[in-house]
Every structure is written in structure tokens, then in C-alpha cells.
XYZ file of C-alpha atoms in Angstrom:
245
model
C 34.756 161.565 168.485
C 35.714 158.713 170.763
C 32.450 156.857 170.089
C 32.800 157.430 166.384
C 36.372 156.093 166.417
C 35.247 152.995 168.282
C 32.440 152.411 165.775
C 34.840 152.743 162.844
C 37.314 150.396 164.506
C 34.528 147.850 165.095
C 33.403 148.043 161.485
C 36.956 147.603 160.237
C 37.439 144.592 162.510
C 34.206 143.043 161.199
C 35.276 143.584 157.588
C 38.662 142.064 158.316
C 37.047 138.999 159.908
C 34.722 138.582 156.936
C 37.552 138.941 154.453
C 39.467 136.236 156.315
C 36.513 133.808 156.340
C 37.874 130.370 155.583
C 36.836 128.601 152.399
C 35.331 125.106 152.507
C 36.316 123.449 149.233
C 33.586 120.974 148.328
C 34.027 118.253 145.724
C 30.952 117.594 143.577
C 30.143 115.900 140.281
C 27.770 117.184 137.595
C 26.326 113.756 136.722
C 24.467 113.094 139.969
C 21.048 114.668 139.376
C 19.270 115.469 141.683
C 22.117 115.253 144.211
C 24.689 117.276 142.268
C 24.354 118.798 138.795
C 24.826 122.047 136.878
C 21.984 124.566 136.644
C 21.732 125.321 132.917
C 20.501 128.854 133.638
C 23.382 129.854 135.931
C 25.997 127.259 134.924
C 26.627 126.763 138.636
C 26.607 123.494 140.628
C 23.244 122.795 142.268
C 21.295 119.913 143.772
C 20.437 118.503 147.188
C 24.020 117.753 148.241
C 25.197 121.141 146.979
C 22.511 122.893 149.027
C 23.409 120.745 152.021
C 27.119 121.585 151.759
C 26.293 125.281 151.419
C 24.094 125.119 154.535
C 26.826 123.337 156.486
C 29.424 125.894 155.366
C 27.141 128.731 156.477
C 26.643 127.049 159.845
C 30.429 126.743 160.224
C 30.838 130.404 159.184
C 32.822 129.323 156.120
C 32.490 130.118 152.429
C 31.646 127.138 150.178
C 33.863 126.775 147.115
C 32.571 124.031 144.808
C 35.103 122.033 142.806
C 33.560 119.979 139.971
C 35.150 116.690 138.916
C 34.264 113.194 137.711
C 32.824 110.915 140.390
C 35.841 108.588 140.265
C 38.198 111.535 140.954
C 36.459 112.752 144.124
C 38.211 110.528 146.678
C 41.698 111.033 145.135
C 41.082 114.807 145.264
C 40.166 114.528 148.967
C 43.207 112.397 149.744
C 45.581 114.844 148.067
C 44.103 117.879 149.803
C 42.611 119.467 146.693
C 39.206 119.525 148.392
C 38.084 119.547 152.039
C 34.900 117.535 151.760
C 32.928 115.443 149.260
C 29.207 116.190 149.060
C 27.722 113.977 146.343
C 25.458 110.947 146.017
C 28.242 108.798 147.489
C 27.574 105.695 149.578
C 29.536 105.269 152.801
C 30.853 101.775 152.009
C 33.294 99.733 154.079
C 35.841 99.904 151.254
C 35.660 103.700 151.088
C 35.810 103.946 154.874
C 39.295 102.468 154.673
C 40.590 105.625 152.974
C 38.199 108.427 154.031
C 35.923 109.234 156.961
C 32.173 109.668 156.483
C 29.704 111.904 158.238
C 26.401 110.878 159.747
C 24.252 109.428 156.890
C 21.930 111.972 155.288
C 19.966 109.805 152.804
C 19.595 106.137 151.797
C 18.531 104.317 148.604
C 19.347 101.387 146.313
C 20.248 100.691 142.703
C 17.933 100.416 139.712
C 18.188 98.785 136.283
C 17.146 100.532 133.081
C 16.621 99.226 129.536
C 15.512 100.538 126.141
C 12.152 102.292 126.217
C 10.616 99.712 123.846
C 11.917 96.703 125.815
C 8.807 94.968 127.168
C 10.768 92.495 129.299
C 10.376 92.090 133.050
C 13.784 91.578 134.620
C 15.590 90.755 137.807
C 19.375 90.874 138.019
C 19.898 87.206 137.103
C 17.846 87.665 133.919
C 20.711 89.740 132.486
C 23.171 86.830 132.810
C 25.333 86.507 129.690
C 24.513 90.058 128.567
C 26.674 93.175 128.345
C 25.608 95.669 131.011
C 26.943 99.049 132.081
C 27.637 101.034 135.235
C 29.480 104.204 136.197
C 33.148 103.759 137.060
C 33.974 104.162 140.728
C 30.463 103.300 141.960
C 29.518 100.465 144.316
C 27.148 99.191 141.635
C 30.030 98.584 139.238
C 31.886 96.594 141.907
C 28.790 94.557 142.776
C 28.036 93.722 139.140
C 31.611 92.624 138.483
C 31.611 90.501 141.632
C 28.530 88.605 140.375
C 30.544 87.161 137.488
C 27.437 86.293 135.467
C 27.638 88.888 132.705
C 29.338 88.725 129.325
C 30.872 92.094 130.207
C 30.376 94.914 132.686
C 31.271 98.058 130.749
C 32.417 101.008 132.831
C 31.488 104.579 131.927
C 32.456 108.049 133.110
C 28.861 109.285 133.145
C 25.282 108.041 133.329
C 24.490 109.918 130.119
C 26.943 107.680 128.258
C 25.349 104.546 129.728
C 21.866 105.700 128.723
C 23.069 106.421 125.188
C 24.506 102.918 124.771
C 21.371 101.304 126.215
C 19.193 103.326 123.861
C 21.403 102.380 120.884
C 21.357 98.699 121.845
C 25.106 98.531 122.478
C 24.458 97.144 125.951
C 21.398 95.317 127.299
C 20.933 97.297 130.504
C 22.430 99.975 132.685
C 22.586 100.200 136.456
C 22.757 103.260 138.667
C 21.412 105.230 141.597
C 17.616 104.926 141.653
C 16.762 108.568 142.516
C 19.265 109.908 139.977
C 18.070 107.683 137.107
C 14.390 108.212 137.939
C 14.831 111.992 138.046
C 16.699 112.130 134.736
C 14.133 109.958 132.924
C 11.249 111.998 134.356
C 12.875 115.243 133.256
C 13.955 113.917 129.834
C 11.327 111.514 128.409
C 13.164 111.435 125.065
C 16.211 109.639 126.477
C 14.903 106.377 125.014
C 15.307 104.361 128.214
C 12.998 103.303 131.045
C 13.270 101.897 134.552
C 12.777 98.148 134.969
C 9.565 97.866 136.987
C 9.641 95.448 139.890
C 13.449 95.220 139.885
C 14.881 94.230 143.269
C 17.981 96.294 144.178
C 21.263 94.525 144.910
C 21.185 96.406 148.193
C 20.667 99.801 149.749
C 23.299 102.248 150.829
C 23.630 105.347 152.954
C 24.718 108.649 151.450
C 27.078 110.742 153.566
C 29.652 113.493 153.192
C 33.301 112.428 153.190
C 36.291 114.118 154.768
C 39.957 113.259 155.006
C 41.084 110.959 157.801
C 43.592 113.699 158.579
C 40.813 116.149 159.437
C 38.773 114.749 162.380
C 37.970 118.284 163.569
C 36.085 119.057 160.357
C 34.195 115.751 160.586
C 33.050 116.610 164.109
C 31.836 120.034 162.983
C 30.026 118.610 159.933
C 28.270 116.001 162.080
C 27.195 118.645 164.586
C 25.768 120.744 161.771
C 23.873 117.773 160.294
C 22.439 116.910 163.715
C 21.150 120.456 164.114
C 19.566 120.412 160.639
C 17.876 117.073 161.356
C 16.447 118.514 164.556
C 15.186 121.691 162.878
C 13.762 119.917 159.826
C 16.079 121.759 157.444
C 17.671 118.508 156.244
C 14.295 117.104 155.158
C 13.460 120.403 153.461
C 16.681 120.355 151.433
C 16.053 116.850 150.065
C 12.315 117.453 149.650
C 13.072 120.377 147.356
C 14.469 117.872 144.815
C 11.755 115.244 145.221
C 13.865 112.995 147.436
């Protein structure tokens, strides 16, 4: 009876510990294919950065709770404590580092330009001088385009889908965005009516990382330790390779 009582007590303690497992609230956006998007079959967030956040949460013995919002709302949500971490296709820029802390970089890439599918032109950035171009609000690309000061207008959009629509309709000459995201969307949806500009030289390259609040250095340390372990084991490469990255 004593052994049985001890076994029951151990099981109850395990259940209690599991029930008290801490949530890790992760901010994601649904417009960042293949980094973060919604699986149409399950209607759940998915993508490389979603899988990465889930793997980190598991390593930290936490339960991932994904909070979907617009890209431009991610940092404000982190600053106000609505989420614990951002795991999206977000560059760790100097400007963003002023308000949030970033993890070890997990991926790097540059921007790309896209035009109407029937546009036979060969363009570099300066070739769009005097034109109306578009970028997603809150992105480094939008800031870089505006800083150039050579365009008739830099229109800001909430989503890449909206930019592609206006390019396809001829409302703007070109759109700019994350190369792997744009390339993936065009490859998956050939009827979008837009194409990548071949030979385009990016304005620069950036490093993608997870972001945490400056008030939570403990979490940052744990996230970095988890990333280091996944790099060593090859799991990090597997996660990104699954989405063609």
C-alpha cells in the first residue's frame, strides 16, 4: 500500500507540474510566408519561425501560445507585455535594438523588387526614380526607400498581398519586400500577376532574430542557449530547410 501511495503521489505531482507549465506567448504575423503564415487546412499559424519558436518553447519546458497580429504591431505588443517574444521574419536593426533585445541571428537575406508579370524591363533601384513604389509598413525596406528620396511616392501597406495587387493593377510601378517571402509566394501562386526583378541588387542584407523585451534578460539568455543547441545538433538548419530556406 505504501508503494502504491507513493506512486499515486508522484503521478499527482507530475500532473500538477504539467498543469502549471508556463506559457510562452509568441507574436507572429500571417503575411510572412514562409517564415510565418496560416495553414489553410488547420487555420493555425505555421512557418519556419513558428516551428522554431515551438522548438524553443519545448526546450524551455514551456507551452507556446501564438498571438497573431500585423507586423507593425509586433514590437508595441512586446513592449506592453502582451507577448513574451517575437518570432517572425524580423531584421535585428540598430533602430529596433534601441527598444527591444534580439537573440542570436537565425537567418539572413536581403530585399527584392517585383513588378508586373508582363513588365519586360531590367531594373536596379535607381531605375525606379520618379515612380510610385510600395513597401510594407514597419519594415526596414520602407525606411530605406523613404530615405533615398528619389521616388514620387513610397506607399506603405499593411500586407504584401496588398502591394502585389497594386503592382498587378498598375497603381504602383514596383513593390519591395523580403526576398524569400516574395519568392515563395510567387512560386506558390503563379497567378498573382507579378514577378521578381532578375538581377536586382538588394539595398542590403539583414539578420533575422527573435526579439524579447529589454525587461526580460533571463528569457533572452534561455532563448540564445536553445538556439545554440539547435545549431549544434543541426535542428535549426532542418527547420529552415523544411520551408526551402
